Amino acid sequence: MKFAAARLNGRTFIGLVLEDEQILDLQRAEKKFFDMDTIPANLEDCIKDGDQFISQAQLMEQRFKKSDEHQELVYSLSDVDLLAPIPRPGKNIFCVGKNYRDHAVEMGSEADIPKFVMLFSKAPTSVIAHGDLIDPHPHLTQELDYEGELAVIIGKKGKQIPVEEAMDYVFGYSIVNDITARNLQANHKQFLLGKSLDTSCPFGPYAVHKSAVPDPQDLQIETRVNGEVRQSGHTKDMIFSIASIISTISQGTTLEPGDIIATGTPSGVGKGFNPPRYLKSGDMVEISITGIGTLENGVN
């Protein structure tokens, strides 16, 4: 099941993405089929409703598919404005650094391969949607870089989560482009400023429920800039698994529904080339992950 936050005619809603590039308006479908108004207009609250939300979405999909009527409940994806699945996260996005060996090496040497999960964060104000433009911030940087990453969306509250139970806390998956100003990252030593520029966290286009992703450690990640493949990696090559990352974060920090974890990027970032190949105005970045979709954003 693929969910999207969308806007049509000034109204925001949560939709279920169907085949044929259509989206089912879950709030209006629930009202039509069950005369109920329980589905929230934002994904965070839907996630908090847990299995009840998933069951309702499944029921409405089944009811819709059993009838040729009710076409007023679906729209073409091309007719709606897709928002980020969670447009303004409730806390900073958790980000894992150097979680692929080849990327760690391209950013330095084999000495940079971490022995423990390396974490930093991106501010909620950095989030933008699929299709939104990335501000290049020319007054601050000429070293704007891309990083295609699998994003994990937490589904329920937890602390001190054992590794073997960690995947039970996942709601689903999406895509993040961890846009980075490399000069700010280097100058300030800590990563927050270089990673948290406004528009530096393209996120989406969908939130894919975990039931549709049998093995998140078996996904291909590809990043293209202006159609050229720059990154081609695989989640099986993560140094620290998704379960390990969730467990590590939760040992002293409470994870909550709607929290987002960006799990690291494969090799092939702009800084890794000689000479570096940073983003410039007019570039188009596309990140595709198996079963998740493609996140596209241009640079303004």
PDB file of C-alpha atoms in Angstrom:
ATOM      1  CA  MET A   1       0.000   0.000   0.000  1.00  0.00           C
ATOM      2  CA  LYS A   2       1.345   3.373  -1.078  1.00  0.00           C
ATOM      3  CA  PHE A   3       0.046   6.437   0.738  1.00  0.00           C
ATOM      4  CA  ALA A   4       0.430  10.040  -0.346  1.00  0.00           C
ATOM      5  CA  ALA A   5      -0.284  13.400   1.192  1.00  0.00           C
ATOM      6  CA  ALA A   6      -1.887  15.514  -1.508  1.00  0.00           C
ATOM      7  CA  ARG A   7      -3.706  18.770  -2.149  1.00  0.00           C
ATOM      8  CA  LEU A   8      -6.527  19.400  -4.605  1.00  0.00           C
ATOM      9  CA  ASN A   9      -8.477  22.647  -4.914  1.00  0.00           C
ATOM     10  CA  GLY A  10      -6.999  23.913  -1.654  1.00  0.00           C
ATOM     11  CA  ARG A  11      -7.942  20.799   0.327  1.00  0.00           C
ATOM     12  CA  THR A  12      -5.293  18.503   1.829  1.00  0.00           C
ATOM     13  CA  PHE A  13      -6.012  14.797   2.141  1.00  0.00           C
ATOM     14  CA  ILE A  14      -4.375  11.376   2.528  1.00  0.00           C
ATOM     15  CA  GLY A  15      -4.716   9.172  -0.492  1.00  0.00           C
ATOM     16  CA  LEU A  16      -4.047   5.569  -1.412  1.00  0.00           C
ATOM     17  CA  VAL A  17      -2.033   5.326  -4.635  1.00  0.00           C
ATOM     18  CA  LEU A  18      -3.644   2.865  -7.039  1.00  0.00           C
ATOM     19  CA  GLU A  19      -2.584   1.370 -10.325  1.00  0.00           C
ATOM     20  CA  ASP A  20      -2.908   3.485 -13.490  1.00  0.00           C
ATOM     21  CA  GLU A  21      -1.474   6.556 -11.774  1.00  0.00           C
ATOM     22  CA  GLN A  22      -4.604   7.205  -9.716  1.00  0.00           C
ATOM     23  CA  ILE A  23      -5.099   8.179  -6.094  1.00  0.00           C
ATOM     24  CA  LEU A  24      -8.090   7.231  -3.917  1.00  0.00           C
ATOM     25  CA  ASP A  25      -9.268   9.985  -1.572  1.00  0.00           C
ATOM     26  CA  LEU A  26      -9.491   8.037   1.696  1.00  0.00           C
ATOM     27  CA  GLN A  27     -11.446  10.626   3.663  1.00  0.00           C
ATOM     28  CA  ARG A  28     -14.152  10.989   1.040  1.00  0.00           C
ATOM     29  CA  ALA A  29     -14.223   7.235   0.425  1.00  0.00           C
ATOM     30  CA  GLU A  30     -14.761   6.567   4.129  1.00  0.00           C
ATOM     31  CA  LYS A  31     -17.635   9.056   4.187  1.00  0.00           C
ATOM     32  CA  LYS A  32     -19.166   7.554   1.031  1.00  0.00           C
ATOM     33  CA  PHE A  33     -18.846   3.888   1.995  1.00  0.00           C
ATOM     34  CA  PHE A  34     -19.234   3.959   5.785  1.00  0.00           C
ATOM     35  CA  ASP A  35     -20.634   7.429   6.605  1.00  0.00           C
ATOM     36  CA  MET A  36     -17.703   7.943   8.951  1.00  0.00           C
ATOM     37  CA  ASP A  37     -15.107  10.678   9.441  1.00  0.00           C
ATOM     38  CA  THR A  38     -12.263   8.988  11.296  1.00  0.00           C
ATOM     39  CA  ILE A  39      -9.345   9.293   8.866  1.00  0.00           C
ATOM     40  CA  PRO A  40      -7.137  12.311   9.610  1.00  0.00           C
ATOM     41  CA  ALA A  41      -5.948  14.713   6.933  1.00  0.00           C
ATOM     42  CA  ASN A  42      -2.285  14.178   7.821  1.00  0.00           C
ATOM     43  CA  LEU A  43      -0.191  11.033   7.749  1.00  0.00           C
ATOM     44  CA  GLU A  44       1.278  11.456  11.250  1.00  0.00           C
ATOM     45  CA  ASP A  45      -2.146  11.047  12.823  1.00  0.00           C
ATOM     46  CA  CYS A  46      -2.970   8.185  10.460  1.00  0.00           C
ATOM     47  CA  ILE A  47       0.203   6.413  11.596  1.00  0.00           C
ATOM     48  CA  LYS A  48      -0.759   6.950  15.246  1.00  0.00           C
ATOM     49  CA  ASP A  49      -4.028   5.115  14.555  1.00  0.00           C
ATOM     50  CA  GLY A  50      -1.935   2.039  13.773  1.00  0.00           C
ATOM     51  CA  ASP A  51      -3.588  -1.097  12.417  1.00  0.00           C
ATOM     52  CA  GLN A  52      -7.017   0.551  12.498  1.00  0.00           C
ATOM     53  CA  PHE A  53      -5.951   2.991   9.773  1.00  0.00           C
ATOM     54  CA  ILE A  54      -4.444   0.235   7.622  1.00  0.00           C
ATOM     55  CA  SER A  55      -7.574  -1.901   7.976  1.00  0.00           C
ATOM     56  CA  GLN A  56      -9.820   1.008   7.005  1.00  0.00           C
ATOM     57  CA  ALA A  57      -7.686   1.799   3.969  1.00  0.00           C
ATOM     58  CA  GLN A  58      -7.799  -1.832   2.870  1.00  0.00           C
ATOM     59  CA  LEU A  59     -11.580  -1.962   3.250  1.00  0.00           C
ATOM     60  CA  MET A  60     -12.050   1.184   1.199  1.00  0.00           C
ATOM     61  CA  GLU A  61      -9.738  -0.080  -1.526  1.00  0.00           C
ATOM     62  CA  GLN A  62     -11.742  -3.336  -1.685  1.00  0.00           C
ATOM     63  CA  ARG A  63     -15.087  -1.510  -1.801  1.00  0.00           C
ATOM     64  CA  PHE A  64     -13.851   0.797  -4.530  1.00  0.00           C
ATOM     65  CA  LYS A  65     -12.482  -2.009  -6.689  1.00  0.00           C
ATOM     66  CA  LYS A  66     -15.711  -4.018  -6.451  1.00  0.00           C
ATOM     67  CA  SER A  67     -17.672  -1.295  -8.190  1.00  0.00           C
ATOM     68  CA  ASP A  68     -17.318   0.651 -11.413  1.00  0.00           C
ATOM     69  CA  GLU A  69     -19.083   3.525  -9.728  1.00  0.00           C
ATOM     70  CA  HIS A  70     -17.641   6.114  -7.351  1.00  0.00           C
ATOM     71  CA  GLN A  71     -15.097   7.456  -9.846  1.00  0.00           C
ATOM     72  CA  GLU A  72     -15.527  10.808  -8.086  1.00  0.00           C
ATOM     73  CA  LEU A  73     -13.417   9.362  -5.255  1.00  0.00           C
ATOM     74  CA  VAL A  74     -10.274   8.974  -7.370  1.00  0.00           C
ATOM     75  CA  TYR A  75      -8.113  11.519  -9.120  1.00  0.00           C
ATOM     76  CA  SER A  76      -5.259  11.298 -11.552  1.00  0.00           C
ATOM     77  CA  LEU A  77      -1.915  11.806  -9.825  1.00  0.00           C
ATOM     78  CA  SER A  78      -1.176  14.447 -12.452  1.00  0.00           C
ATOM     79  CA  ASP A  79      -4.150  16.495 -11.207  1.00  0.00           C
ATOM     80  CA  VAL A  80      -3.096  16.711  -7.548  1.00  0.00           C
ATOM     81  CA  ASP A  81      -0.186  18.438  -5.848  1.00  0.00           C
ATOM     82  CA  LEU A  82       1.838  15.858  -3.956  1.00  0.00           C
ATOM     83  CA  LEU A  83       3.124  17.027  -0.583  1.00  0.00           C
ATOM     84  CA  ALA A  84       5.929  15.427   1.369  1.00  0.00           C
ATOM     85  CA  PRO A  85       4.411  12.409   3.169  1.00  0.00           C
ATOM     86  CA  ILE A  86       5.017  14.296   6.418  1.00  0.00           C
ATOM     87  CA  PRO A  87       5.406  17.938   5.349  1.00  0.00           C
ATOM     88  CA  ARG A  88       6.590  19.230   8.736  1.00  0.00           C
ATOM     89  CA  PRO A  89       7.999  16.443  10.905  1.00  0.00           C
ATOM     90  CA  GLY A  90       7.526  16.811  14.621  1.00  0.00           C
ATOM     91  CA  LYS A  91      11.251  16.547  15.264  1.00  0.00           C
ATOM     92  CA  ASN A  92      14.513  16.551  13.343  1.00  0.00           C
ATOM     93  CA  ILE A  93      15.073  13.805  10.790  1.00  0.00           C
ATOM     94  CA  PHE A  94      17.525  11.205  12.110  1.00  0.00           C
ATOM     95  CA  CYS A  95      20.288  10.660   9.537  1.00  0.00           C
ATOM     96  CA  VAL A  96      22.916   7.934   9.337  1.00  0.00           C
ATOM     97  CA  GLY A  97      26.315   8.943   8.000  1.00  0.00           C
ATOM     98  CA  LYS A  98      28.750   6.742   6.074  1.00  0.00           C
ATOM     99  CA  ASN A  99      26.551   3.646   6.187  1.00  0.00           C
ATOM    100  CA  TYR A 100      27.963   2.219   2.937  1.00  0.00           C
ATOM    101  CA  ARG A 101      31.640   1.264   2.834  1.00  0.00           C
ATOM    102  CA  ASP A 102      32.322   2.658  -0.639  1.00  0.00           C
ATOM    103  CA  HIS A 103      30.770   5.993   0.306  1.00  0.00           C
ATOM    104  CA  ALA A 104      32.849   6.198   3.481  1.00  0.00           C
ATOM    105  CA  VAL A 105      35.969   5.592   1.398  1.00  0.00           C
ATOM    106  CA  GLU A 106      35.059   8.143  -1.298  1.00  0.00           C
ATOM    107  CA  MET A 107      34.624  10.747   1.456  1.00  0.00           C
ATOM    108  CA  GLY A 108      38.070   9.990   2.870  1.00  0.00           C
ATOM    109  CA  SER A 109      39.674   6.577   3.174  1.00  0.00           C
ATOM    110  CA  GLU A 110      39.105   3.140   4.673  1.00  0.00           C
ATOM    111  CA  ALA A 111      39.931   4.730   8.017  1.00  0.00           C
ATOM    112  CA  ASP A 112      36.592   6.561   7.708  1.00  0.00           C
ATOM    113  CA  ILE A 113      34.527   3.349   7.758  1.00  0.00           C
ATOM    114  CA  PRO A 114      32.622   3.677  11.054  1.00  0.00           C
ATOM    115  CA  LYS A 115      32.649   1.076  13.800  1.00  0.00           C
ATOM    116  CA  PHE A 116      29.469   2.464  15.378  1.00  0.00           C
ATOM    117  CA  VAL A 117      26.338   3.998  13.875  1.00  0.00           C
ATOM    118  CA  MET A 118      27.145   7.601  12.935  1.00  0.00           C
ATOM    119  CA  LEU A 119      24.176   9.929  13.473  1.00  0.00           C
ATOM    120  CA  PHE A 120      23.307  13.536  12.722  1.00  0.00           C
ATOM    121  CA  SER A 121      20.040  15.314  11.939  1.00  0.00           C
ATOM    122  CA  LYS A 122      18.259  17.611   9.502  1.00  0.00           C
ATOM    123  CA  ALA A 123      15.850  20.317  10.653  1.00  0.00           C
ATOM    124  CA  PRO A 124      12.107  19.842   9.922  1.00  0.00           C
ATOM    125  CA  THR A 125      12.162  23.141   8.011  1.00  0.00           C
ATOM    126  CA  SER A 126      14.445  21.542   5.400  1.00  0.00           C
ATOM    127  CA  VAL A 127      11.687  19.222   4.109  1.00  0.00           C
ATOM    128  CA  ILE A 128      10.185  19.757   0.650  1.00  0.00           C
ATOM    129  CA  ALA A 129       7.996  17.604  -1.578  1.00  0.00           C
ATOM    130  CA  HIS A 130       8.530  15.654  -4.769  1.00  0.00           C
ATOM    131  CA  GLY A 131       8.593  18.205  -7.590  1.00  0.00           C
ATOM    132  CA  ASP A 132       9.549  21.179  -5.412  1.00  0.00           C
ATOM    133  CA  LEU A 133      12.637  23.183  -6.329  1.00  0.00           C
ATOM    134  CA  ILE A 134      15.875  23.001  -4.347  1.00  0.00           C
ATOM    135  CA  ASP A 135      17.267  26.417  -3.412  1.00  0.00           C
ATOM    136  CA  PRO A 136      21.004  26.369  -4.281  1.00  0.00           C
ATOM    137  CA  HIS A 137      21.799  29.067  -1.646  1.00  0.00           C
ATOM    138  CA  PRO A 138      24.549  30.630  -3.808  1.00  0.00           C
ATOM    139  CA  HIS A 139      25.362  33.159  -1.061  1.00  0.00           C
ATOM    140  CA  LEU A 140      26.396  30.273   1.204  1.00  0.00           C
ATOM    141  CA  THR A 141      27.765  27.508  -0.988  1.00  0.00           C
ATOM    142  CA  GLN A 142      29.106  26.469  -4.368  1.00  0.00           C
ATOM    143  CA  GLU A 143      29.388  22.860  -3.139  1.00  0.00           C
ATOM    144  CA  LEU A 144      25.791  21.657  -3.051  1.00  0.00           C
ATOM    145  CA  ASP A 145      25.644  17.855  -3.189  1.00  0.00           C
ATOM    146  CA  TYR A 146      23.021  15.113  -3.481  1.00  0.00           C
ATOM    147  CA  GLU A 147      22.623  11.878  -1.485  1.00  0.00           C
ATOM    148  CA  GLY A 148      19.920   9.352  -2.373  1.00  0.00           C
ATOM    149  CA  GLU A 149      18.682   7.430   0.667  1.00  0.00           C
ATOM    150  CA  LEU A 150      16.034   4.990   1.828  1.00  0.00           C
ATOM    151  CA  ALA A 151      13.895   6.624   4.529  1.00  0.00           C
ATOM    152  CA  VAL A 152      12.282   4.641   7.346  1.00  0.00           C
ATOM    153  CA  ILE A 153       9.087   5.963   8.929  1.00  0.00           C
ATOM    154  CA  ILE A 154       8.487   4.860  12.517  1.00  0.00           C
ATOM    155  CA  GLY A 155       5.038   3.465  13.285  1.00  0.00           C
ATOM    156  CA  LYS A 156       4.806   3.238  17.057  1.00  0.00           C
ATOM    157  CA  LYS A 157       6.413   4.583  20.206  1.00  0.00           C
ATOM    158  CA  GLY A 158       9.406   2.717  21.572  1.00  0.00           C
ATOM    159  CA  LYS A 159      12.519   2.988  23.703  1.00  0.00           C
ATOM    160  CA  GLN A 160      15.369   0.525  24.334  1.00  0.00           C
ATOM    161  CA  ILE A 161      14.101  -1.551  21.424  1.00  0.00           C
ATOM    162  CA  PRO A 162      15.921  -4.873  20.950  1.00  0.00           C
ATOM    163  CA  VAL A 163      17.359  -5.434  17.470  1.00  0.00           C
ATOM    164  CA  GLU A 164      15.206  -8.530  16.988  1.00  0.00           C
ATOM    165  CA  GLU A 165      12.038  -6.481  17.627  1.00  0.00           C
ATOM    166  CA  ALA A 166      13.045  -3.300  15.807  1.00  0.00           C
ATOM    167  CA  MET A 167      11.228  -3.939  12.523  1.00  0.00           C
ATOM    168  CA  ASP A 168       7.944  -4.201  14.423  1.00  0.00           C
ATOM    169  CA  TYR A 169       8.255  -0.446  15.027  1.00  0.00           C
ATOM    170  CA  VAL A 170       8.377   0.446  11.325  1.00  0.00           C
ATOM    171  CA  PHE A 171       5.330   1.912   9.573  1.00  0.00           C
ATOM    172  CA  GLY A 172       6.869   2.067   6.139  1.00  0.00           C
ATOM    173  CA  TYR A 173       9.435   3.526   3.780  1.00  0.00           C
ATOM    174  CA  SER A 174      10.054   6.489   1.528  1.00  0.00           C
ATOM    175  CA  ILE A 175      12.939   8.328  -0.170  1.00  0.00           C
ATOM    176  CA  VAL A 176      15.070  11.213   1.080  1.00  0.00           C
ATOM    177  CA  ASN A 177      17.581  13.315  -0.820  1.00  0.00           C
ATOM    178  CA  ASP A 178      20.066  14.394   1.850  1.00  0.00           C
ATOM    179  CA  ILE A 179      21.127  17.614   0.126  1.00  0.00           C
ATOM    180  CA  THR A 180      24.382  18.843   1.658  1.00  0.00           C
ATOM    181  CA  ALA A 181      26.453  22.021   1.471  1.00  0.00           C
ATOM    182  CA  ARG A 182      29.892  20.384   1.669  1.00  0.00           C
ATOM    183  CA  ASN A 183      31.768  23.572   2.584  1.00  0.00           C
ATOM    184  CA  LEU A 184      29.459  24.225   5.546  1.00  0.00           C
ATOM    185  CA  GLN A 185      29.710  20.588   6.580  1.00  0.00           C
ATOM    186  CA  ALA A 186      33.503  20.889   6.615  1.00  0.00           C
ATOM    187  CA  ASN A 187      33.797  24.384   8.086  1.00  0.00           C
ATOM    188  CA  HIS A 188      31.474  23.856  11.020  1.00  0.00           C
ATOM    189  CA  LYS A 189      32.625  20.276  11.783  1.00  0.00           C
ATOM    190  CA  GLN A 190      29.168  19.376  13.078  1.00  0.00           C
ATOM    191  CA  PHE A 191      26.809  18.548  10.204  1.00  0.00           C
ATOM    192  CA  LEU A 192      23.637  20.429  11.168  1.00  0.00           C
ATOM    193  CA  LEU A 193      24.197  23.670   9.215  1.00  0.00           C
ATOM    194  CA  GLY A 194      25.466  21.953   6.092  1.00  0.00           C
ATOM    195  CA  LYS A 195      22.566  19.500   6.140  1.00  0.00           C
ATOM    196  CA  SER A 196      19.665  21.715   7.246  1.00  0.00           C
ATOM    197  CA  LEU A 197      19.469  24.486   4.674  1.00  0.00           C
ATOM    198  CA  ASP A 198      15.900  25.248   3.656  1.00  0.00           C
ATOM    199  CA  THR A 199      14.814  22.840   0.863  1.00  0.00           C
ATOM    200  CA  SER A 200      17.716  20.465   1.635  1.00  0.00           C
ATOM    201  CA  CYS A 201      15.479  17.475   2.439  1.00  0.00           C
ATOM    202  CA  PRO A 202      13.356  16.451  -0.545  1.00  0.00           C
ATOM    203  CA  PHE A 203      11.127  13.671   0.814  1.00  0.00           C
ATOM    204  CA  GLY A 204       8.632  11.395  -0.952  1.00  0.00           C
ATOM    205  CA  PRO A 205       6.825  10.977  -3.211  1.00  0.00           C
ATOM    206  CA  TYR A 206       5.011   8.284  -1.203  1.00  0.00           C
ATOM    207  CA  ALA A 207       5.014   6.498   2.130  1.00  0.00           C
ATOM    208  CA  VAL A 208       4.950   2.794   1.292  1.00  0.00           C
ATOM    209  CA  HIS A 209       3.567   0.564   4.023  1.00  0.00           C
ATOM    210  CA  LYS A 210       5.960  -2.133   5.222  1.00  0.00           C
ATOM    211  CA  SER A 211       3.554  -4.849   4.060  1.00  0.00           C
ATOM    212  CA  ALA A 212       4.472  -3.894   0.470  1.00  0.00           C
ATOM    213  CA  VAL A 213       8.239  -4.119   1.107  1.00  0.00           C
ATOM    214  CA  PRO A 214       9.067  -7.763   1.935  1.00  0.00           C
ATOM    215  CA  ASP A 215      12.760  -7.086   2.579  1.00  0.00           C
ATOM    216  CA  PRO A 216      13.989  -3.479   2.957  1.00  0.00           C
ATOM    217  CA  GLN A 217      17.569  -4.819   2.925  1.00  0.00           C
ATOM    218  CA  ASP A 218      17.028  -5.997  -0.657  1.00  0.00           C
ATOM    219  CA  LEU A 219      16.346  -2.750  -2.522  1.00  0.00           C
ATOM    220  CA  GLN A 220      18.205  -1.075  -5.377  1.00  0.00           C
ATOM    221  CA  ILE A 221      18.948   2.662  -5.013  1.00  0.00           C
ATOM    222  CA  GLU A 222      19.775   4.767  -8.058  1.00  0.00           C
ATOM    223  CA  THR A 223      20.419   8.505  -8.286  1.00  0.00           C
ATOM    224  CA  ARG A 224      20.470  10.296 -11.639  1.00  0.00           C
ATOM    225  CA  VAL A 225      21.483  13.886 -12.305  1.00  0.00           C
ATOM    226  CA  ASN A 226      20.158  15.199 -15.621  1.00  0.00           C
ATOM    227  CA  GLY A 227      19.531  11.584 -16.619  1.00  0.00           C
ATOM    228  CA  GLU A 228      23.077  10.404 -15.862  1.00  0.00           C
ATOM    229  CA  VAL A 229      23.396   7.636 -13.281  1.00  0.00           C
ATOM    230  CA  ARG A 230      25.594   8.915 -10.453  1.00  0.00           C
ATOM    231  CA  GLN A 231      24.708   6.470  -7.671  1.00  0.00           C
ATOM    232  CA  SER A 232      23.809   2.807  -8.046  1.00  0.00           C
ATOM    233  CA  GLY A 233      23.717   0.975  -4.744  1.00  0.00           C
ATOM    234  CA  HIS A 234      21.867  -1.667  -2.799  1.00  0.00           C
ATOM    235  CA  THR A 235      20.502  -1.656   0.736  1.00  0.00           C
ATOM    236  CA  LYS A 236      22.069  -5.071   1.391  1.00  0.00           C
ATOM    237  CA  ASP A 237      25.397  -3.219   1.455  1.00  0.00           C
ATOM    238  CA  MET A 238      24.518  -1.111   4.492  1.00  0.00           C
ATOM    239  CA  ILE A 239      27.133  -1.402   7.218  1.00  0.00           C
ATOM    240  CA  PHE A 240      24.439  -1.085   9.888  1.00  0.00           C
ATOM    241  CA  SER A 241      21.067  -2.676   9.155  1.00  0.00           C
ATOM    242  CA  ILE A 242      17.779  -0.848   9.566  1.00  0.00           C
ATOM    243  CA  ALA A 243      17.004  -2.920  12.665  1.00  0.00           C
ATOM    244  CA  SER A 244      20.381  -2.063  14.162  1.00  0.00           C
ATOM    245  CA  ILE A 245      19.900   1.651  13.473  1.00  0.00           C
ATOM    246  CA  ILE A 246      16.448   1.710  15.090  1.00  0.00           C
ATOM    247  CA  SER A 247      17.702  -0.166  18.121  1.00  0.00           C
ATOM    248  CA  THR A 248      20.754   2.082  18.506  1.00  0.00           C
ATOM    249  CA  ILE A 249      18.766   5.327  18.346  1.00  0.00           C
ATOM    250  CA  SER A 250      16.144   4.039  20.776  1.00  0.00           C
ATOM    251  CA  GLN A 251      18.531   3.062  23.558  1.00  0.00           C
ATOM    252  CA  GLY A 252      18.365   6.544  25.052  1.00  0.00           C
ATOM    253  CA  THR A 253      15.952   8.385  22.762  1.00  0.00           C
ATOM    254  CA  THR A 254      12.242   7.653  22.499  1.00  0.00           C
ATOM    255  CA  LEU A 255      11.126   6.974  18.944  1.00  0.00           C
ATOM    256  CA  GLU A 256       7.588   8.078  18.115  1.00  0.00           C
ATOM    257  CA  PRO A 257       5.067   7.545  15.300  1.00  0.00           C
ATOM    258  CA  GLY A 258       6.030   9.651  12.296  1.00  0.00           C
ATOM    259  CA  ASP A 259       9.728   9.887  13.146  1.00  0.00           C
ATOM    260  CA  ILE A 260      11.900   9.662  10.031  1.00  0.00           C
ATOM    261  CA  ILE A 261      15.276   7.944   9.700  1.00  0.00           C
ATOM    262  CA  ALA A 262      17.422   8.461   6.589  1.00  0.00           C
ATOM    263  CA  THR A 263      19.575   5.332   6.406  1.00  0.00           C
ATOM    264  CA  GLY A 264      22.652   6.566   4.534  1.00  0.00           C
ATOM    265  CA  THR A 265      23.761   6.915   0.930  1.00  0.00           C
ATOM    266  CA  PRO A 266      25.774   4.710  -1.450  1.00  0.00           C
ATOM    267  CA  SER A 267      28.894   5.919  -3.239  1.00  0.00           C
ATOM    268  CA  GLY A 268      28.698   8.283  -6.194  1.00  0.00           C
ATOM    269  CA  VAL A 269      27.988  11.618  -4.521  1.00  0.00           C
ATOM    270  CA  GLY A 270      29.265  14.751  -6.232  1.00  0.00           C
ATOM    271  CA  LYS A 271      32.122  15.224  -3.779  1.00  0.00           C
ATOM    272  CA  GLY A 272      33.372  11.721  -4.581  1.00  0.00           C
ATOM    273  CA  PHE A 273      34.318  12.614  -8.168  1.00  0.00           C
ATOM    274  CA  ASN A 274      37.679  14.093  -9.189  1.00  0.00           C
ATOM    275  CA  PRO A 275      37.062  16.919  -9.761  1.00  0.00           C
ATOM    276  CA  PRO A 276      33.865  17.109  -7.680  1.00  0.00           C
ATOM    277  CA  ARG A 277      30.578  17.346  -9.576  1.00  0.00           C
ATOM    278  CA  TYR A 278      28.336  19.523  -7.456  1.00  0.00           C
ATOM    279  CA  LEU A 279      24.786  20.544  -8.258  1.00  0.00           C
ATOM    280  CA  LYS A 280      24.091  23.744 -10.152  1.00  0.00           C
ATOM    281  CA  SER A 281      21.056  25.767 -11.109  1.00  0.00           C
ATOM    282  CA  GLY A 282      18.910  23.932 -13.650  1.00  0.00           C
ATOM    283  CA  ASP A 283      19.992  20.412 -12.655  1.00  0.00           C
ATOM    284  CA  MET A 284      17.370  17.695 -12.164  1.00  0.00           C
ATOM    285  CA  VAL A 285      17.929  15.024  -9.510  1.00  0.00           C
ATOM    286  CA  GLU A 286      15.970  11.747  -9.606  1.00  0.00           C
ATOM    287  CA  ILE A 287      16.271   9.087  -6.904  1.00  0.00           C
ATOM    288  CA  SER A 288      14.626   5.705  -7.511  1.00  0.00           C
ATOM    289  CA  ILE A 289      14.294   2.853  -5.017  1.00  0.00           C
ATOM    290  CA  THR A 290      12.813  -0.546  -5.834  1.00  0.00           C
ATOM    291  CA  GLY A 291       9.133  -0.701  -4.905  1.00  0.00           C
ATOM    292  CA  ILE A 292       9.134   2.791  -3.379  1.00  0.00           C
ATOM    293  CA  GLY A 293       9.070   5.090  -6.409  1.00  0.00           C
ATOM    294  CA  THR A 294      11.066   7.986  -7.827  1.00  0.00           C
ATOM    295  CA  LEU A 295      11.709  11.292  -6.074  1.00  0.00           C
ATOM    296  CA  GLU A 296      12.381  14.138  -8.525  1.00  0.00           C
ATOM    297  CA  ASN A 297      13.526  17.657  -7.710  1.00  0.00           C
ATOM    298  CA  GLY A 298      15.110  20.375  -9.800  1.00  0.00           C
ATOM    299  CA  VAL A 299      17.628  22.923  -8.597  1.00  0.00           C
ATOM    300  CA  ASN A 300      16.299  26.466  -8.857  1.00  0.00           C
TER     301      ASN A 300
END
